[in-house]
Coordinates of C-alpha atoms in Angstrom, one line a residue:
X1 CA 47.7 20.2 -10.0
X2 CA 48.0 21.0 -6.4
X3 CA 45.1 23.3 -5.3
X4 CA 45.5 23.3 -1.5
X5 CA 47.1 22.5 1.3
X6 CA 46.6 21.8 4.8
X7 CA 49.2 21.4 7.6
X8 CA 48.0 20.8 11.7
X9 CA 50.7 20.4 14.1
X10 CA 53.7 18.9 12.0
X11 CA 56.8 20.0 13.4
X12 CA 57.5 23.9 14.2
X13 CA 54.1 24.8 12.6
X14 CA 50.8 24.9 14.3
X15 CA 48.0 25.9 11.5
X16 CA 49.1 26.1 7.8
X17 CA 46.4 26.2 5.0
X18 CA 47.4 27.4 2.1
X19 CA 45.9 28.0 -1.8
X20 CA 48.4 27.2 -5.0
X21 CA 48.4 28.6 -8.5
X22 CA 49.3 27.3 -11.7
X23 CA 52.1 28.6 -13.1
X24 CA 55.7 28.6 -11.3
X25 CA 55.1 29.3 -7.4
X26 CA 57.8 30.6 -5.7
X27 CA 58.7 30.0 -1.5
X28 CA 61.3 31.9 0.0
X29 CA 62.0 33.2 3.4
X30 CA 64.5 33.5 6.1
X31 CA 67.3 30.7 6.3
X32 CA 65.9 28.1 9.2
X33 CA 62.8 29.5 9.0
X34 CA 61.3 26.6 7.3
X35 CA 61.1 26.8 3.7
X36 CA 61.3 23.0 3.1
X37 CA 58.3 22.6 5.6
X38 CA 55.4 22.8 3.5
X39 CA 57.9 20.6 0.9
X40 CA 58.4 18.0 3.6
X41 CA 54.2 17.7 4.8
X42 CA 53.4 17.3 1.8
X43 CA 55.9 14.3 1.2
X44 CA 54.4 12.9 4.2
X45 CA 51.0 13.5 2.7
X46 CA 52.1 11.4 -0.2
X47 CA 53.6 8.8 1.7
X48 CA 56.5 9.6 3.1
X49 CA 58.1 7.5 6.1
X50 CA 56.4 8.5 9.4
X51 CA 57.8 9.3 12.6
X52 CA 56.4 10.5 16.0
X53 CA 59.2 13.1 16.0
X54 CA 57.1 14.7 13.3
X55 CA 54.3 15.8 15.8
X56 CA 54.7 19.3 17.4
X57 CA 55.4 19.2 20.7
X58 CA 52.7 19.3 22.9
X59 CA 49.9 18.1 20.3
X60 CA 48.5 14.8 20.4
X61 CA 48.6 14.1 16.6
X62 CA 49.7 15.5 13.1
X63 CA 47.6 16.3 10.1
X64 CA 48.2 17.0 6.6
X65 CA 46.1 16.9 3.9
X66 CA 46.7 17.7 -0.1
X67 CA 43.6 18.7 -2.6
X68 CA 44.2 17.8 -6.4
X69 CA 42.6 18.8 -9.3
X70 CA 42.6 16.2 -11.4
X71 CA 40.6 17.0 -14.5
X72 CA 43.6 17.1 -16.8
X73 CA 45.0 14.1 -15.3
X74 CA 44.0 10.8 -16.6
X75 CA 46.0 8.5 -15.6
X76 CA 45.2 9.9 -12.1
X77 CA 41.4 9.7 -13.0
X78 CA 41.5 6.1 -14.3
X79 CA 43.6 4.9 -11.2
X80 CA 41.1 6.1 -8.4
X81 CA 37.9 4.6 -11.0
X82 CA 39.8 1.4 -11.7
X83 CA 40.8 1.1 -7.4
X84 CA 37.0 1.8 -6.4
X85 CA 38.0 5.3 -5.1
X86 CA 36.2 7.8 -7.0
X87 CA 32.3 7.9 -7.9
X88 CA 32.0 8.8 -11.7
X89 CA 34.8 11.0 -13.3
X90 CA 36.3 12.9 -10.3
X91 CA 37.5 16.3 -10.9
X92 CA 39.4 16.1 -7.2
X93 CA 41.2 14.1 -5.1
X94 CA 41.4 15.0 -1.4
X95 CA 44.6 12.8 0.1
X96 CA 44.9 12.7 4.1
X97 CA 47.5 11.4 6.6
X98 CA 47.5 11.4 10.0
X99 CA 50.5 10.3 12.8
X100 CA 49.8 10.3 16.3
X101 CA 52.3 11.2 18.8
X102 CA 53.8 6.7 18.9
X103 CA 54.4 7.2 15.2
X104 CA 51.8 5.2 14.2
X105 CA 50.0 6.7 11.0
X106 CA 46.7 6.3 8.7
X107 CA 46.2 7.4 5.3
X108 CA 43.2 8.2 3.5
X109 CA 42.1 9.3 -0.3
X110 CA 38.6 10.7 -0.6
X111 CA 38.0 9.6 2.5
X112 CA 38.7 6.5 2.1
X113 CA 41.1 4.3 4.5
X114 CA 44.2 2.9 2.3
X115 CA 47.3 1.2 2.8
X116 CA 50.5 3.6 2.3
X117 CA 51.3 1.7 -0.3
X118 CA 48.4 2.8 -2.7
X119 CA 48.7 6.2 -1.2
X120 CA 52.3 6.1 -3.3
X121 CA 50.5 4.4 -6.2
X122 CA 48.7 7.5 -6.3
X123 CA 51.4 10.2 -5.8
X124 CA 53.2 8.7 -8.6
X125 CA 50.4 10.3 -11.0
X126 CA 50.1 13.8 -9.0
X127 CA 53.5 15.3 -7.7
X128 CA 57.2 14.9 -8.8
X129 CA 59.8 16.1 -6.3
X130 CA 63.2 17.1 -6.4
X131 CA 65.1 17.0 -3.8
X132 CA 68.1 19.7 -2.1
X133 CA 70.2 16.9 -2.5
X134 CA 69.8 15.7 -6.0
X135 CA 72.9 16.6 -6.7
X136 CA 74.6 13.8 -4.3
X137 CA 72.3 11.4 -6.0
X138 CA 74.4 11.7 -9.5
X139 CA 77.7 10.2 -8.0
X140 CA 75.6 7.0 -7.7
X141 CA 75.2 4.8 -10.6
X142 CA 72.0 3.2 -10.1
X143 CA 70.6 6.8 -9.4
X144 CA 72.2 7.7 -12.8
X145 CA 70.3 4.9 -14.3
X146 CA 67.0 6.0 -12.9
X147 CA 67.7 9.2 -14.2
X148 CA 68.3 7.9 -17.7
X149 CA 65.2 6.0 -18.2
X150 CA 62.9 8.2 -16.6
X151 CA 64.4 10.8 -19.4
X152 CA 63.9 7.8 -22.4
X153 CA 60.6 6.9 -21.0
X154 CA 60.6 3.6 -21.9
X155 CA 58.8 1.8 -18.6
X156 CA 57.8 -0.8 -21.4
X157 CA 61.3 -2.1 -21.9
X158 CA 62.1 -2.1 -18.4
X159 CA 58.8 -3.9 -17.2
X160 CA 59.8 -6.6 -19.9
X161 CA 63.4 -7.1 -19.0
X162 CA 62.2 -7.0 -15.1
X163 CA 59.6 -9.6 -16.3
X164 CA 61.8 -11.7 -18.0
X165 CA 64.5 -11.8 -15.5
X166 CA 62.2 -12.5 -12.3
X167 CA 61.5 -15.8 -14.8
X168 CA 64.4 -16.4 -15.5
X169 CA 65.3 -16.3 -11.5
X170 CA 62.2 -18.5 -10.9
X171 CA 62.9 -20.9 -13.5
X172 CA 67.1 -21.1 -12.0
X173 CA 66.0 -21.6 -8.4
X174 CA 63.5 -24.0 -9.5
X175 CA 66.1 -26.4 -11.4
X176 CA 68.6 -25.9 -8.8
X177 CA 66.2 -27.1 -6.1
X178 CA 65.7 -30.0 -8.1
X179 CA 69.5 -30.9 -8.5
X180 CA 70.0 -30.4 -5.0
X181 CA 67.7 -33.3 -4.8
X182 CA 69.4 -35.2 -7.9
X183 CA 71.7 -37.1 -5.8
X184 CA 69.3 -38.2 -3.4
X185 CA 66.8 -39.6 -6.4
X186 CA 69.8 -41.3 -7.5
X187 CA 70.5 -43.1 -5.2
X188 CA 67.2 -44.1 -5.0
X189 CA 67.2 -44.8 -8.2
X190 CA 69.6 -47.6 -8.1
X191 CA 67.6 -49.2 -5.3
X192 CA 64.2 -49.1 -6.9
X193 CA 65.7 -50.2 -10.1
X194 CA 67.1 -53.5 -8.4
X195 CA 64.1 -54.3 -5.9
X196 CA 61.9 -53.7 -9.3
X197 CA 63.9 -56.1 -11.4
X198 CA 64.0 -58.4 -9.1
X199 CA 60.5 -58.6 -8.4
X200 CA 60.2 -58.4 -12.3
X201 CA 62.2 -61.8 -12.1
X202 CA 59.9 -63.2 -9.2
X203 CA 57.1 -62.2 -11.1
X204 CA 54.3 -63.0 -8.4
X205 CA 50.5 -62.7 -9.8
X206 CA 48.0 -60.9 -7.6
X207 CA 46.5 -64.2 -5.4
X208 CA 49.1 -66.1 -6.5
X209 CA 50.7 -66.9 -2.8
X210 CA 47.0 -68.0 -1.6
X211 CA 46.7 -70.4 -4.3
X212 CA 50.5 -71.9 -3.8
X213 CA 49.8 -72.2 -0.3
X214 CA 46.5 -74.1 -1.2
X215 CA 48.5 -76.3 -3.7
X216 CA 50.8 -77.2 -1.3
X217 CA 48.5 -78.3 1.3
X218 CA 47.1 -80.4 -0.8
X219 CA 50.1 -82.3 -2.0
X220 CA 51.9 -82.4 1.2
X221 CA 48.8 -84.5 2.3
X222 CA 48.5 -86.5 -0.8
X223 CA 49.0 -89.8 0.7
X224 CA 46.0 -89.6 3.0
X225 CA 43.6 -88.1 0.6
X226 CA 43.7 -90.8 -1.4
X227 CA 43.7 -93.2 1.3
X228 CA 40.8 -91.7 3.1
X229 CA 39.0 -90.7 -0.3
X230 CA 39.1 -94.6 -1.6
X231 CA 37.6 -95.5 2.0
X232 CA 34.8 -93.3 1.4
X233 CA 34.4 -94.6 -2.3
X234 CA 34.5 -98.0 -1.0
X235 CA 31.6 -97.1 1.9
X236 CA 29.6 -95.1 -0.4
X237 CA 29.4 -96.9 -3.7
X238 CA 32.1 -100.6 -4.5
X239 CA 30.7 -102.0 -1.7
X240 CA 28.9 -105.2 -2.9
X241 CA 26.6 -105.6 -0.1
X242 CA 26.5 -102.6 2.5
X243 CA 27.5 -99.5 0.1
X244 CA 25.3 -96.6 0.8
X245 CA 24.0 -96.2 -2.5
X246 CA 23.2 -99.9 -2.8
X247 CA 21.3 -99.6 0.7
X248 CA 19.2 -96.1 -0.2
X249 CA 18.5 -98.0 -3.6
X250 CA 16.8 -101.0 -1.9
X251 CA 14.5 -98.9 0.3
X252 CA 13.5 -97.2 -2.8
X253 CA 12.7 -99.8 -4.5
X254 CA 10.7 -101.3 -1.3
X255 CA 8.5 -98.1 -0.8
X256 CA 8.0 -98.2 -4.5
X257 CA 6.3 -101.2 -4.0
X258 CA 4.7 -100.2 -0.9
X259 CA 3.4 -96.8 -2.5
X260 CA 1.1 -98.9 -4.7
X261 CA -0.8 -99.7 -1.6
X262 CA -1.0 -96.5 -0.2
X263 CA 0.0 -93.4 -1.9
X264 CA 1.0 -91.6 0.9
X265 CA 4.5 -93.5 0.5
X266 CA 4.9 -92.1 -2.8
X267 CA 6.5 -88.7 -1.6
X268 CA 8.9 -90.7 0.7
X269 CA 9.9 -92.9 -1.9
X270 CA 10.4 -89.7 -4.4
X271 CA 13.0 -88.5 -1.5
X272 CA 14.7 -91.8 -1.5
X273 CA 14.9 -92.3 -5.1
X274 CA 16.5 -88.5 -5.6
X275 CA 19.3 -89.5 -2.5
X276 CA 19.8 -92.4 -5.1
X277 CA 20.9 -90.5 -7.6
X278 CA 22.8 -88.0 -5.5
X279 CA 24.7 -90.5 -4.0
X280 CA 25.7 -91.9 -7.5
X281 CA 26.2 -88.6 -9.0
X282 CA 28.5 -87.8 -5.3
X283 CA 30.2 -91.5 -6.0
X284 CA 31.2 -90.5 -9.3
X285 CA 32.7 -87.0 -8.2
X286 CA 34.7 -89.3 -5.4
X287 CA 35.6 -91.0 -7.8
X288 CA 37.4 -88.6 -10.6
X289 CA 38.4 -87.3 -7.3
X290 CA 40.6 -90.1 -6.5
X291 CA 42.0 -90.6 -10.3
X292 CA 43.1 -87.1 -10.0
X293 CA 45.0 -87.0 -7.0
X294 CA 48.5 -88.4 -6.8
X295 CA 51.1 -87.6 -5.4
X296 CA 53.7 -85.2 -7.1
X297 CA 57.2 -85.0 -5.2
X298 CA 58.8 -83.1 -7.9
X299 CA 55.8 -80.4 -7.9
X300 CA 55.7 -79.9 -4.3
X301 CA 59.1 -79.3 -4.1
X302 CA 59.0 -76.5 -6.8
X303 CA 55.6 -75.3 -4.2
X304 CA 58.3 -75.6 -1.3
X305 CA 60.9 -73.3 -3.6
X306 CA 58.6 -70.4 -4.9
X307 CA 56.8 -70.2 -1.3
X308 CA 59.9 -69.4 0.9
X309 CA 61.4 -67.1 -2.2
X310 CA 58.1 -65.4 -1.5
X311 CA 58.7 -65.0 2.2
X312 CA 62.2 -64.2 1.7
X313 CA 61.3 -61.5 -0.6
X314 CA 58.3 -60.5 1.5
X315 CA 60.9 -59.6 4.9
X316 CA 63.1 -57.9 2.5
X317 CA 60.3 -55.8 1.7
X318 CA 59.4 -55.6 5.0
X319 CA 56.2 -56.9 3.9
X320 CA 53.9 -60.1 3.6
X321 CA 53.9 -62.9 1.1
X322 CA 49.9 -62.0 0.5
X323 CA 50.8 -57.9 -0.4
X324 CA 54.4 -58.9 -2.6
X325 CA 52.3 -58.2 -5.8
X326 CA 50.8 -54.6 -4.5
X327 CA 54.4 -53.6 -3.2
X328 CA 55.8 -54.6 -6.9
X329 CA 53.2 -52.0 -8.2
X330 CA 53.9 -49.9 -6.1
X331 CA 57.5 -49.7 -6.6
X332 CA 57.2 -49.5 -10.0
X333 CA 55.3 -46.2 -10.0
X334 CA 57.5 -45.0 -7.9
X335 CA 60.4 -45.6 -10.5
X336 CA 58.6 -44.5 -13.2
X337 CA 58.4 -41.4 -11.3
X338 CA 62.1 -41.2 -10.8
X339 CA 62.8 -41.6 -13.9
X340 CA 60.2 -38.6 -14.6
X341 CA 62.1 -36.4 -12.7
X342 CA 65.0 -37.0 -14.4
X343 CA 63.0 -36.1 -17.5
X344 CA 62.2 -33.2 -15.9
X345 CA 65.6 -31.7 -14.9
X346 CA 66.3 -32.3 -18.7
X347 CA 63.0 -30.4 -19.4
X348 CA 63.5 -27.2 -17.0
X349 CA 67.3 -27.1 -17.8
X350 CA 66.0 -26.3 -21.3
X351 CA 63.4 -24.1 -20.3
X352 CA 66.4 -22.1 -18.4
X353 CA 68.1 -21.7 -21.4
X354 CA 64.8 -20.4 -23.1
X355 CA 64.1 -18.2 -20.2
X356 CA 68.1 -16.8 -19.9
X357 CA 67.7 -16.5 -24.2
X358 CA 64.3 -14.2 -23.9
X359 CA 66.0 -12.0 -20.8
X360 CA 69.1 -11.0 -22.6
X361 CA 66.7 -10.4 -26.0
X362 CA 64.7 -8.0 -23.8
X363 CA 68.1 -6.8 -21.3
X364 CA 69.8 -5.9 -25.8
X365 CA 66.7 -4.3 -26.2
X366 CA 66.8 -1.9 -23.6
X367 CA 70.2 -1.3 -23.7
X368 CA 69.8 0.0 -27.5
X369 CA 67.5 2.4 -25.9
X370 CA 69.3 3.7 -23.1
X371 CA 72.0 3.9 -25.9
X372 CA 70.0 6.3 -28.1
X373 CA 68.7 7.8 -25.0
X374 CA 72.1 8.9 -23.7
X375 CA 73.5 10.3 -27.1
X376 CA 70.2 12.9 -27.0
X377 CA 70.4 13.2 -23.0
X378 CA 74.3 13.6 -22.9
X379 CA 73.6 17.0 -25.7
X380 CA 71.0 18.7 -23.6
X381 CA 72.8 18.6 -20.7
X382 CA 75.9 20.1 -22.4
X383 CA 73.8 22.7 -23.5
X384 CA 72.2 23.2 -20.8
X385 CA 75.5 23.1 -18.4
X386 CA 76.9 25.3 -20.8
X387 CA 73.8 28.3 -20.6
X388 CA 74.2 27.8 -16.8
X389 CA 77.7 29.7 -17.1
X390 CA 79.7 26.4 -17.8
X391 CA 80.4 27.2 -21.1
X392 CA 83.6 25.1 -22.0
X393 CA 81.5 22.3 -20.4
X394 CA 80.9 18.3 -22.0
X395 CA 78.8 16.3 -20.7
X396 CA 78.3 12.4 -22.1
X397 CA 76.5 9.5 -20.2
X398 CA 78.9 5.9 -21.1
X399 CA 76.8 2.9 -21.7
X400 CA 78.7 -0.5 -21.8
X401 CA 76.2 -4.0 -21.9
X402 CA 78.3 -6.5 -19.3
X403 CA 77.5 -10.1 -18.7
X404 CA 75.8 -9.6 -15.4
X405 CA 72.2 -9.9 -15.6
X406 CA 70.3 -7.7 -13.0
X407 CA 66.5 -6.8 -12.9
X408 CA 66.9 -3.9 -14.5
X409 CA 68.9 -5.1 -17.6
X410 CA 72.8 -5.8 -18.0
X411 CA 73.9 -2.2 -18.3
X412 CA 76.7 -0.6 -16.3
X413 CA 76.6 3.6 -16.7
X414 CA 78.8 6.1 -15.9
X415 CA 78.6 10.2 -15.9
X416 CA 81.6 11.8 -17.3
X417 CA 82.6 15.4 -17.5
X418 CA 84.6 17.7 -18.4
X419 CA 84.4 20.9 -17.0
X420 CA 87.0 22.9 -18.5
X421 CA 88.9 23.7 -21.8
X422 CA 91.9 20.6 -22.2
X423 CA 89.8 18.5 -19.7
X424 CA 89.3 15.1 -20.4
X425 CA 86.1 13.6 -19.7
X426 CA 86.3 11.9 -16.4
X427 CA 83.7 10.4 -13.9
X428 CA 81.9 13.1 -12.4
X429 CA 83.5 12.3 -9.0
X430 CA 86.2 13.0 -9.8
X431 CA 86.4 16.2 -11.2
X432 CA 83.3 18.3 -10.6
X433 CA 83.3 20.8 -7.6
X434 CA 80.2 21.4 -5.3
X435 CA 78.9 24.3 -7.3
X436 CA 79.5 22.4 -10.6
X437 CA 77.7 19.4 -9.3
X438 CA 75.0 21.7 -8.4
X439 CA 74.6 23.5 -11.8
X440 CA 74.7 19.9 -13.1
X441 CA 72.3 18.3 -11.2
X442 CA 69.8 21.3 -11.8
X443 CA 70.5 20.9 -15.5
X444 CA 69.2 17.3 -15.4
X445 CA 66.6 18.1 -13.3
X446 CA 65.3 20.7 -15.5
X447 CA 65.6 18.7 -18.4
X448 CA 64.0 15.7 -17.1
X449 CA 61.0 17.8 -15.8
X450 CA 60.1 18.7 -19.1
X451 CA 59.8 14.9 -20.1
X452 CA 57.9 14.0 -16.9
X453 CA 54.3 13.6 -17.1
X454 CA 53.1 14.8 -13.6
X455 CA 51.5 17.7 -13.5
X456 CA 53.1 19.3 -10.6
X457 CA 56.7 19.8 -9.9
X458 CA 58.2 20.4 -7.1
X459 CA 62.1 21.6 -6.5
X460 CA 63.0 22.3 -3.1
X461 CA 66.5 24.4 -2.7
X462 CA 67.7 22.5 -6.1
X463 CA 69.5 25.8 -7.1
X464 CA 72.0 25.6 -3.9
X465 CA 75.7 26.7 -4.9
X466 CA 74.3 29.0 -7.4
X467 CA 74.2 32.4 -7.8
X468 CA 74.2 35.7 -9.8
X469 CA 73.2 35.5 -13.8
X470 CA 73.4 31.9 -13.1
X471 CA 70.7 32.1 -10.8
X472 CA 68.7 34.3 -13.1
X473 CA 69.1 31.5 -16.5
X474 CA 67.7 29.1 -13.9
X475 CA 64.5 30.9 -12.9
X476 CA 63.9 31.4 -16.5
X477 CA 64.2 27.5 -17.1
X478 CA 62.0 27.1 -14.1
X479 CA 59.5 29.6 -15.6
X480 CA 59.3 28.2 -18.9
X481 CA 58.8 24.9 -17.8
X482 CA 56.1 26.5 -15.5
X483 CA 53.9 27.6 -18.4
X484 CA 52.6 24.0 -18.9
X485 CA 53.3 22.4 -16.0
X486 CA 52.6 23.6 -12.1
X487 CA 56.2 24.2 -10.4
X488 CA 56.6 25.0 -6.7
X489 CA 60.1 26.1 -6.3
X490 CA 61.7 26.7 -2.5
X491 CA 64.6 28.7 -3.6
X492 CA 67.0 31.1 -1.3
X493 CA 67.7 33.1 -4.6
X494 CA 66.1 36.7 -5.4
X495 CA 67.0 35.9 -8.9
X496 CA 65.2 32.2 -9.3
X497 CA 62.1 34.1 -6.8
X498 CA 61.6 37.4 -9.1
X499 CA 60.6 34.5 -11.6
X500 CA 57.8 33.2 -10.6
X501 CA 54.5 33.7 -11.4
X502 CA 53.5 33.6 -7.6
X503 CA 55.4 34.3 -4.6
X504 CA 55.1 32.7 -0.8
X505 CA 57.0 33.8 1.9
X506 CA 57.7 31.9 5.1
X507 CA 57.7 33.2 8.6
X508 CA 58.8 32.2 11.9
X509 CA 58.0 33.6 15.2
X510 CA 59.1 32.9 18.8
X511 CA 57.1 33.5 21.7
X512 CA 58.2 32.1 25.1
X513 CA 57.2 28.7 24.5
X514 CA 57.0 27.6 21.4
X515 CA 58.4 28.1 17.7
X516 CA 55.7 29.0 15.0
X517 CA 56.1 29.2 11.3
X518 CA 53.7 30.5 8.6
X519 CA 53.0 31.2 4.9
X520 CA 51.4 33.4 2.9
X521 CA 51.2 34.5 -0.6
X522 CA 52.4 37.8 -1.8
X523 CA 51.1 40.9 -3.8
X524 CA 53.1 42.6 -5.8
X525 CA 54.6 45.2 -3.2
X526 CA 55.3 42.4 -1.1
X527 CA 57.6 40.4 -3.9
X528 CA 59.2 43.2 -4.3
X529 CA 60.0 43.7 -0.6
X530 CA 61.3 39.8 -0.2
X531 CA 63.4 40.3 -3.3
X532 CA 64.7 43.3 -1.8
X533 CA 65.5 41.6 1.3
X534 CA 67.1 38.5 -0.2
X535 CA 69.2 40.7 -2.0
X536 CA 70.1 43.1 0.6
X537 CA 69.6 41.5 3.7
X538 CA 67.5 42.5 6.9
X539 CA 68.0 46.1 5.7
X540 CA 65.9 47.2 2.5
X541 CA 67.4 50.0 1.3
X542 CA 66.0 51.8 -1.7
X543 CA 68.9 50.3 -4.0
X544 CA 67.6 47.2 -2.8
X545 CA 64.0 48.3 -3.9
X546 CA 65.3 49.2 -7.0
X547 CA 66.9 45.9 -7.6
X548 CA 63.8 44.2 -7.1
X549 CA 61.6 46.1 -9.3
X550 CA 63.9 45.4 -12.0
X551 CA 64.5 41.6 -11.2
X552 CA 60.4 41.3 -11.1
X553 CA 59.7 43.0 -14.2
X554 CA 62.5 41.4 -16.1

């Protein structure tokens, strides 16, 4: 609960520190003397926008800071452990924000420097306010929403649907950024599928251009091969008298001779007789040579056909004859690919479907809930409008499923009251006055404070456009919601203030320059004073007195 808090410079007030009690806590004071102050710093403490128009004038910076106790709190205690915040089991939490005169702000929690959003991470465990304006909130239907499920408490259902639908929305845009694309793989398509098939057709190995292109220099040049390779034959070996093996033979077989004289011949005529046989093994190479090569018109014109479909194929590509093969590979993944994609619209369109299926499983789910929720929530507020002086009053919350899938399920709500004997139920725009609204918003409020799990409430000026026994039913529902849970309450009503288990009362003072407000909690004599003057005015008189006495011991 809240244990203290400290305000420096925000606004109209210069010092504020102030203690709280558990129990209902009561602030009243003057109208425009600042009740909603405190209600509003510590709003700010919790991480509420900024602005430098919060600084008091003159003063270089403001400063507010909230102290928690947190023993009987958790979810509070596990957040600060879990976000590095606390040492051990804390039993406090000391929140802090500052603005400086720009606007420009820093938050801290036990002294540590945090982002404003954690700082609201945080709140969500520690305070609940409700606002003077609540009641302007109901004629909206998403606020009417809000109200329902924090009532039904089922954040479980709501995380799922939310969950599911984000998805769902992922899994859409996904798929429609690929058929945006569709067209232009399609047209691809049809090229790549050509190019490949024709190349499929062409059928080129890897190498294959090198070796045609070999091939075809050869037969081109047949004519002269054969020509020039008999020569050589001719010189080297069928020469009868002067053939170079016949010649190399001879001197062999004249060193041989020699060598038998003097043995220093013998290596020379091992060389000799070696060239001998290499020239006859070189002859008979020539020679298979020669048989081999002919000349093959027919061949070299099917050389002359595949190499210029190469080329042909190779500008096409905008490529050469050598790389054909690696661009047919290439272009072949690249279709397989395609054609993957394709496969994979078909894939994500069903995993759409799956995705939409699961959403509007969890979107039935919740709406079931809100359904039983609003059957149980529509009676207590009856009851409850009626004990706040409404007493012909009905009250039911309409829940219809649509087809329109939102993040927060597919359900479209509606308030309807009727507010008088005869009256048929009607949206609550439509036929409930200021003060009803009022007495209807506080009914809610009331009744959904009882489900919340914070441990401090806060209602500032909720009980506007009600007064008399009115007034008096609603401090007792503040009261008895008070003996569990901490409620701060800035009311204008003597009836809502006698309430309370505690009582602060807020001053402001003028001097020449400036505008100061304070706060300070009451004794017993000085309830009874306040009450007297919020029921009689600036003059107490004893009736007045008397009033009060009875109002606070009642």
């Amino acid at each position: 609960m809240l244990t203290q808090l400290y305000v420096k410079d925000f606004a109209i007030v210069e010092n504020l520190d102030i203690e709280f009690n558990s129990g209902m806590t009561t602030i009243t004071g003057e109208t425009g003397a600042g009740k909603s102050i405190s209600i509003d710093a510590l709003g700010l403490c919790l991480g509420d926008r900024a602005d430098a128009n919060m600084v008091r004038h003159g003063a270089d910076k403001t400063e507010v800071s909230a102290r928690f106790s947190i023993t009987k709190i958790p979810n509070a205690i596990n957040w600060l452990v879990d976000n590095e915040l606390a040492d051990g089991l804390p039993s406090d939490c000391i929140i802090r924000r500052i603005i400086n005169s720009e606007g420009r702000s820093k938050a801290y929690i036990n002294g540590t420097p945090v982002p404003l959003q954690q700082l609201k991470l945080l709140a969500n465990h520690l305070v609940n306010i409700h606002g003077q304006h609540a009641h302007q909130l109901l004629l909206k239907n998403d606020n009417q929403l809000a109200l329902l499920d924090e009532f039904a408490s089922h954040s479980d259902l709501i995380t799922n649907t939310f969950n599911a639908y984000q998805y769902w929305s992922m899994q859409r845009a996904e798929l429609a950024k690929l058929k945006k694309a569709e067209q232009q793989r399609q047209d691809r398509l049809q090229l790549v599928e050509y190019q490949v098939a024709e190349l499929d057709e062409f059928a080129i190995a890897e190498g294959e251009f090198e070796q045609l292109e070999a091939e075809h220099k050869i037969l081109s040049n047949a004519v002269g091969l054969v020509n020039e390779s008999q020569l050589a034959l001719t010189m080297l070996f069928d020469s009868d008298e002067h053939s170079a093996c016949s010649l190399v033979q001879s001197l062999a077989n004249k060193l041989s001779n020699l060598s038998n004289m003097d043995d220093s011949l013998v290596p020379i005529q091992t060389l000799l007789s070696e060239a001998s046989i290499n020239l006859q093994e070189a002859s008979s190479e020539l020679r298979h040579y020669v048989d081999g090569l002919e000349p093959d018109p027919e061949r070299l014109m099917q050389l002359d056909t595949r190499i210029s479909q190469a080329m042909d194929l190779a500008r096409k590509h905008k490529t050469t004859p050598e790389n054909l093969h690696q661009e047919h590979s290439a272009l072949t993944i690249e279709l397989k690919d395609i054609q993957s994609s394709n496969e994979l619209s078909v894939t994500l369109e069903n995993e759409v479907n799956v995705a939409e299926a699961r959403y509007w499983e969890h979107a039935t789910l919740l709406h079931q809930a809100r359904f039983q929720a609003a059957e149980h929530l529509s009676q207590a507020i009856t009851e409850s409008m009626q004990a706040l002086n409404m007493a012909q009053a009905q009250f039911k919350i309409e829940i219809t499923q649509s087809g329109s899938p939102t993040k927060n399920g597919s359900d479209n709500i509606d308030f309807l009251v009727s507010a008088n004997v005869g009256q048929a139920l009607q949206t609550i725009g439509k036929v409930a006055s200021g003060g009803e609204l009022s007495r209807i918003s506080l009914a809610i409020q009331v009744i959904t404070a009882e489900r919340v799990s914070t441990p401090t409430l806060i209602f500032d000026e909720v009980d506007v456009g009600i007064s008399g026994a009115t007034a008096a039913i609603v401090g007792k529902m503040l009261r008895k919601i008070g003996e569990n849970t901490q409620v701060i309450c800035v009311t204008h009503l003597p009836q809502v203030a006698a309430c309370g288990h505690n009582q602060m009362q807020v001053h402001k003072n003028m001097d020449e320059h400036q505008t100061h407000t304070s706060m300070h909690s009451l004794d017993s004599h000085e309830r009874i004073e306040e009450l007297a003057r919020l029921l009689g005015g600036d003059k107490i008189t004893e009736t007045a007195m008397a009033n009060a006495r009875e109002l606070l011991i009642a």
